[in-house]
Amino acid sequence: MEKPVVKDPGFYIMVLIGVLIMFGAPIWFDLFTIMQVTQYVVLSVYALSLAYIWGFGGILSFGQSCFFGLGAYTFAVASINMGETTFPFILSFVLPAAFGAALGYFMFYGRLSDVYLGVVTMVVTLIFWKIINHTAGPEYSIGDARLGGFNGIPSIPILNMPGDPEAWLDPAQMFSFFMFLLIVVYIGLRVLIASDFGRVSVGIRENETRSSLLGYDVRRHKVIIFALGSGIAGMAGAMWATYQTFIDPNAFSLEMSAKALIWVMAGGVGTLVGPIMGVILLQWLSLKLGTLQFLNNFVILGAILMVLVLVLPRGLVPSFRHWALTGWEMFRRRERSAPPAKEVASDV
Amino acid sequence: MSLLEVRGLKASYGVVPALHRVDFRAEAGEVVGILGHNGMGKTTLLRAIMGYVKVTGGEISFDGADIRGLSVNARARAGLGLVPQGREIFPNLSVEDNLMVGIATQKGDTGPIIAEILELFPRLKRLLDRRGGALSGGEQQLLALARCLCRRPKLMLLDEPTEGIQPSIIDEISDTLKVLTARQDITIVLVEQNLDFITGLSDRVYAIANGVLDSEIPRDRLTDPQAVSEFMGFAA
Amino acid sequence: MSDPDDHKVIRTTGLTMRFGGVTAVDHVDFALNEGELRCLLGPNGAGKSTFFKCLTGQLTPTEGVVEFRGQPITGWLTHDIVKLGIGIKTQVPNLFNGLSAYENVRLSARRKHLAPMARQKSEEMLVKCGVADLAKREVGLLSHGQRQLVELAMVLAGEPSLVLLDEPAAGMTGDERDRLARLVLELSRNASVIVVEHDMAFIRQIAKQVTVFNRGAIFREAPIDEIMRDRAVQEIYLGKQADVAA
Amino acid sequence: MDYAIIVVIEMLRAISWLVLLAAGLGIIFGMMRVINFAHGEFLMLGGYTVIMSTKVGVNIWVAILILAPLCVGLFGVLVERLVIRFLYGRILDSLLATWGLSLLMIGGVTLIFGNTVEGVSTPLGSVDIGAYSIPAYNFVLIGFAALFLLAIWSVLKFTKIGLIARATMQNPAMAEALGVRTTWVYMATFGVGSAVTGLAGGLLAPLTGVVPTMGVNFVGQSFITVITGGASMVAGTLSASTLLGSISQATTIATGPVYGDAALLLAALVLLRLLPQGITGRIFTRSL
Amino acid sequence: DDDAILVGGLHDLSGGLDTSGIPMNQILNLAIDEINAGGGLLGRPLKPVIYDPQSNMSLYSQYATQLALKDKVAVVHGGITSASRETIRPIFHRFKTLYFYNTLYEGGVCDRNEVTLGTTPAQTVEKLIPYVMNLWGKKVYTVAADYNYGHITAAWFKRYVEENGGEVIETEFFPLDVTQFGSTIAKIQSAAPDIVLSALVGSGHFGFYRQWAAAGMKSRIPMASTTFGAGGSEPIIMTPEEGDGIITSFGYYPTIDTPANIAWKEKIVAAYPDNTPVLSELAEVTWEGMMIWADAVKEAGTLDREPILEVIESGKTYDMPAGKVSIDPKTHHAIRDVYIADLKDHEFIIKEKYSQVQPADTQMVCNLEEDPNANVHHEISLN
Ligand SMILES: Nc1ncnc2c1ncn2[C@@H]1O[C@H](COP(=O)(O)OP(=O)(O)OP(=O)(O)O)[C@@H](O)[C@H]1O
Ligand SMILES: Nc1ncnc2c1ncn2[C@@H]1O[C@H](COP(=O)(O)OP(=O)(O)OP(=O)(O)O)[C@@H](O)[C@H]1O
Ligand SMILES: NC(N)=O
Ligand SMILES: [Mg+2]
Ligand SMILES: [Mg+2]
């Protein structure tokens, strides 16, 4: 964290790659591939929301899908009622963020921490999941939108140009817009993490007692982090809803929460690029597996996850970084014998 | 033959070396002191002997056997005991249970051990029911010592045992250890910063600097802090 | 409750902390003058660390009042209390383990200073505490003594006006301890300081007025020489150390 | 009056159900700080053991009480040796790995045994209480729940094994230095936790549909019960099961299962907020 | 074979729905083999493109897109739950890929691009209710799964019970993950109905039948259902003590005693001697879907969607293992024979057959002749 963001070449490389894909993909790829990649982009935004609160705020949420689902349903209900998507899209950030702030207040001011925090988020998610699953009856509608229970809400509007409800984005435009959002979220989080606020967050992650002994208000800090993560997850939910034009209670499921955890872990906690890699790798994998007629896909996917944990315990990105650093260290040590030292890599 | 003999020991954390060369021995019934500045490798040395830190070269023999291949618990069962820096009390066990853990892995009649130990550490008597984590720093240190002794180790590795202990109890501990070693029951390797304590107790004192331990500090020089500093690598 | 004319940095009245049946701090009336350096002695388990925790709000006292410069702060949250200008080095080093020593110290300095100044202050404090060469090392992997020094640098970097040091000399060799003593004396020129320590060699170098705790209550309060000669203190605490001093 | 008796028995059964679901997970999570996401699949494996062995003619009680815990316990030991032992202290990695394990088990059982095998019907028939009749098997569930708790409590309380296990979980490195073979402790603890889960799965087999994916129906409840209970395994499991089980069952009887489930979740939420370390984190701190 | 005609298959082959998906996929492949054995279509062989959505909606959506845009298949058969259908149906509609949904469901889909062959509640419930009321009495207690299908089915239950002069004294809905039914069983005992009607679904709800039998209720209150055994697995998983005597109604039973069905079953055993699929309406209707599409391709002489749809809308009648089937041009739903059967020792004993039952529910809300561009799933409301 030593290095300010402006001096880190990795950051610029990532942004450059992002911008390149954002403009290039619609030219290079066919429609199917673009829609495919769009999915990775949407889920990457979702993964980043957890990567941020967990990796840089030390808040472990087993219920990130609560906000994802809330954003998705907010967008679905608002856009079906309004026949327009700009305001609903903004609302799908604001409402989950507000709910995240409220829940965060409930949890952090109640001094919940550790697994207990994880379980409370999980329980809240389960409550949403139960409730939304219970809305099958026709009496459960908000305006024109039937909530639909287990079956979900079909025919969710596709994003339109702001101010012009008739001007729907085609898949390529939708892709570019989502890619743009991903880049914005990435840059935003990177800058935030490198800021003083971010350094304090990391301090709180490392040691809450010490943070408060230095005069930092741990609770308020965590609420802000949590709310921001919730907003981003909500936005990802809205992107998901409009991308699929369909949403069902699975958006609120434990599986959806667990997936976010898995992506972040697979990619590496404490990084932002890692979780994006995690999304791409694992989503691609389960997609590929389904096209093969080989054994049972659950067996293969399960085995891969287990091996992944054992072989890459720190996650993809940190493992590679560690191997690279260790190699470099050994090389250096062969050159000259240095006093014992392990320096802290400045990483994001 | 010496009870413990360490020759040419090297150890490292991952690829980062921490001990470069350590040579010393401890005869049965002896107290061997080790002095050194912060970060010079004292804790690392004790942890290497106990089996926590990977040894990358050299030899450790204990009671005539090479113990480099043994796990920590095997070394413990062979008669090594450690009172670690930081005490490492089981925070959610009562004081009594903390003591019992050391005994629980041993066979035979273990009933009287606790009573004996409490005679050595009377201050623990009224704390038996308290949670380990709720003890004061000094109380924890006493508990750690007592817990180690419960196993009746042949060789006890003490990492700064006087840290955080009130002066009068330091004296008591010193007396207790003297009694134990006088009975030839126990051999001690003592890492310590408290010069009075270490000189009062040790038969021989070594200095460690930058992961290198090779020189014994002659007894007559130990009373002179200036000389000791020189042995430890750099003057104040 | 307090006389507006007396300049007490910290004052406790009837301060009591009980854990179930254990009374760790028992009706302590304590006051520290502005700019004073006070040593707090007492047997293991006397309640010294608990007393510190009550001052900083880590524990909420069962009874009694804590005032900081005349303002009652009992029941306040830790971060609000320390923002008034208190820095504490805890008995067990309490650090941001995954971060570098520099980053640890900076997190403290940044409370007081803007970024560029915070950097300068942090580096200065690392040098002052003799751990400048550890600046980039991960503190979780440092030796015990190294961690003590980093924590000290961290506390000083926040430039508190009241410094609480819980066994700062633990695990230091003779010359390291001497340097620490000089540092504490220098510090006390600009701040009020309370030091808890069992190392009498250290205490003798810095102490003026001394408070002795026993079983949670104040047992004696007197200048150091008097304390060293006090039979009762020798009995409960010093043992043979007293003879060495005499 | 008859209905009141039925309600009481239903309450007890609901509580026992939670105890059975949570006990094995409580051992594994409570002692080892490993979140076994495959807990539901361990239950499923217990159920399959019962079904498969009764199919080849084994007596149902032998299948439930001996084979199910034995098979699942051994499977647990295997899993511990191959996977879990590398993941102690890495609570989330263990979550990820056991998530993988749960998928693997669902797929594996489907491959090996198929997903539609004939179940076993509930033994013992029914008992009439006034105008009502209930499964006599309910009393077996209630009895076993009580037995589970008693057994775990006795082991922890009266044997050195319990002490060694608890010390190992709190500070494995130090326990090693005191001569504890921590590898064995871990293996045994995970094995016992798995066996208990297997027994629970076996007990549930005659009451639920035993299919490879059944686990998902149980894992949430089990986990919430364990966490709400807090640090002490016996007191925690008992108090959490009692509170959550009776609240949700009362709500279910009064309104319906949706609100019953929601009531369970809300109760857990409120409890955790009021007692941030779980029930026994605050109230029964010193109990087992 | 570069000139092979690609046929998409999208059934869950792993995860919770594989009990239904695997047999459907087996039958789909068998149908394709049979067509190929007969020389293929338009002189070209058929080639299946099979993806496994792993009981996961987002994979459904991706594979649907892949089948439509990348593989450019001629037709897709698949989808099991309504949720999965509503995920993929709009995709096929948008990318003009002909789609066959071969599952019984709650009714109401109105989309000219989709052909729906399974029964809807109006077809089965309408026959089942008078049959069982006649046998057992007029007081009914309904237990149903708490989702769309369960709600709509329960509403049809109520409507037909009332039309037949009976009364539904209580309807209870259960979330799909409920596994304990003790309190409900006690409630039913208090209410003392003549009949329990079940529209329970899924593995959690198996517990109801188990606990019902364990409480000794089998001999006291009889039960009927339009969901028990829908996917084929319940009659196997339940022991005879638990399952026997439950009366159900579906569009197909393996025990249908016609030469066509017997021959078809033999074919299946021959093709899958070791892993013979569990037969149910879902599996049989999947066969129908493939055969009806193949027939339409032959008759239209092209793979183009429009001419094929015109053939399908022409009102032809097909002979299938389940009996006679024709497609209602207004709704693209099947007009078909419906059966009532009683479970005994893992087998459904057929009690009654009703010929050519109309999908009356969907007909209430959908008319593709008037609105060929319709693209909705109507919630059929009976209240
Ligand atoms: N886990 C670790 N990984 C990497 N380096 C470490 C680790 N533990 C200790 N070190 C480094 O190894 C060196 C020796 O540390 P050690 O703890 O042995 O010192 P020590 O002599 O016991 O010091 P002290 O008196 O402060 O306890 C130090 O520089 C320390 O920073
Ligand atoms: N959370 C707690 N619960 C119960 N007892 C406690 C708790 N914290 C401290 N105590 C007890 O209160 C007494 C005072 O402890 P404290 O840590 O304040 O002592 P101390 O004076 O700092 O001792 P030392 O010099 O050994 O560090 C001790 O006997 C300790 O066991
Ligand atoms: N076909 C359904 N909705 O089960
Ligand atoms: Mg050390
Ligand atoms: Mg203390």
Coordinates of C-alpha atoms in Angstrom, one line a residue, chain A residues 30-33 35-36 39-40 43 129-130 133-139 146 148-152 154-155 158 169-171 240 243-246 248 250 255 259 283 285-293 296-298 301, chain E residues 13-16 18 22 25 50-59 61-63 65-67 69-70 81-87 89-91 94-95 106 146-149 151 173 175-177 375-377 379 381 383:
Chain A
D30 CA -19.5 -12.3 -32.7
L31 CA -22.8 -11.6 -30.9
F32 CA -22.6 -14.8 -28.9
T33 CA -19.1 -14.2 -27.6
M35 CA -23.1 -11.8 -24.7
Q36 CA -20.8 -14.3 -23.0
Q39 CA -21.9 -12.0 -18.3
Y40 CA -18.3 -12.1 -17.0
L43 CA -20.4 -10.9 -12.4
W129 CA -35.0 -15.5 -0.1
K130 CA -37.9 -17.0 1.9
N133 CA -40.1 -17.1 -2.8
H134 CA -43.4 -16.7 -1.0
T135 CA -44.6 -14.1 -3.5
A136 CA -46.1 -16.5 -6.0
G137 CA -49.7 -15.4 -5.4
P138 CA -51.2 -12.6 -7.5
E139 CA -51.6 -10.4 -4.4
R146 CA -45.8 -9.2 -10.2
G148 CA -43.8 -14.1 -9.1
G149 CA -42.3 -16.0 -6.2
F150 CA -40.1 -18.9 -7.1
N151 CA -40.7 -18.3 -10.8
G152 CA -39.4 -14.8 -10.7
P154 CA -39.8 -12.2 -16.7
S155 CA -39.6 -9.6 -19.4
I158 CA -33.4 -3.9 -21.6
L169 CA -29.1 -0.8 -26.1
D170 CA -28.2 -3.6 -28.5
P171 CA -26.0 -6.4 -27.0
W240 CA -27.8 -9.0 -14.3
Y243 CA -28.8 -8.6 -19.2
Q244 CA -31.0 -11.7 -18.6
T245 CA -34.3 -9.8 -18.9
F246 CA -35.3 -12.1 -16.2
D248 CA -35.8 -15.1 -9.9
N250 CA -31.9 -17.4 -7.0
E255 CA -25.4 -20.2 -3.8
K259 CA -20.2 -17.9 -5.6
Q283 CA -17.8 -19.3 -14.9
L285 CA -15.2 -23.7 -16.5
S286 CA -18.8 -24.6 -15.5
L287 CA -20.0 -23.4 -18.9
K288 CA -17.5 -25.6 -20.7
L289 CA -18.2 -28.6 -18.5
G290 CA -21.9 -28.4 -19.3
T291 CA -21.1 -28.8 -23.0
L292 CA -19.1 -32.0 -22.4
Q293 CA -20.8 -35.3 -21.9
N296 CA -21.3 -35.8 -13.7
N297 CA -20.5 -32.1 -13.9
F298 CA -20.9 -31.7 -10.1
L301 CA -16.5 -28.9 -10.6
Chain E
L13 CA -28.1 -33.7 -16.3
S14 CA -26.7 -32.8 -12.9
G15 CA -28.0 -31.1 -9.8
G16 CA -31.4 -31.2 -8.2
D18 CA -31.4 -34.4 -12.9
I22 CA -31.6 -37.4 -17.4
N25 CA -32.3 -36.5 -22.4
I50 CA -26.6 -31.4 -25.7
Y51 CA -25.7 -29.0 -22.9
D52 CA -26.1 -29.6 -19.2
P53 CA -27.4 -26.5 -17.4
Q54 CA -26.7 -28.1 -14.1
S55 CA -30.0 -27.0 -12.6
N56 CA -28.7 -23.4 -12.8
M57 CA -30.7 -20.6 -14.5
S58 CA -27.8 -18.6 -15.7
L59 CA -26.4 -21.5 -17.5
S61 CA -29.6 -18.6 -20.4
Q62 CA -26.1 -18.9 -21.7
Y63 CA -26.7 -22.2 -23.4
T65 CA -28.0 -18.1 -26.5
Q66 CA -25.2 -20.4 -27.6
L67 CA -27.7 -22.8 -29.3
L69 CA -26.5 -17.8 -32.1
K70 CA -23.5 -20.0 -32.2
T81 CA -39.2 -25.9 -14.5
S82 CA -41.2 -22.9 -15.5
A83 CA -38.4 -20.8 -14.3
S84 CA -36.0 -22.4 -16.7
R85 CA -38.5 -22.1 -19.5
E86 CA -39.1 -18.5 -18.9
T87 CA -35.4 -17.9 -18.9
R89 CA -38.2 -19.0 -24.1
P90 CA -37.7 -15.2 -24.7
I91 CA -34.2 -15.9 -26.0
R94 CA -35.9 -13.2 -29.9
F95 CA -33.4 -15.2 -32.1
E106 CA -49.2 -24.5 -14.9
D146 CA -45.5 -22.5 -2.6
Y147 CA -44.7 -21.4 -6.1
N148 CA -46.5 -20.6 -9.3
Y149 CA -47.4 -24.1 -10.3
H151 CA -50.7 -21.9 -6.5
F173 CA -48.6 -23.8 0.8
P175 CA -41.9 -23.5 0.5
L176 CA -39.9 -26.0 -1.5
D177 CA -37.3 -26.6 1.2
N375 CA -44.6 -13.4 -26.3
V376 CA -45.9 -13.8 -22.8
H377 CA -46.5 -16.2 -20.0
E379 CA -50.7 -15.9 -14.9
S381 CA -56.0 -16.2 -12.3
N383 CA -59.9 -15.6 -8.3

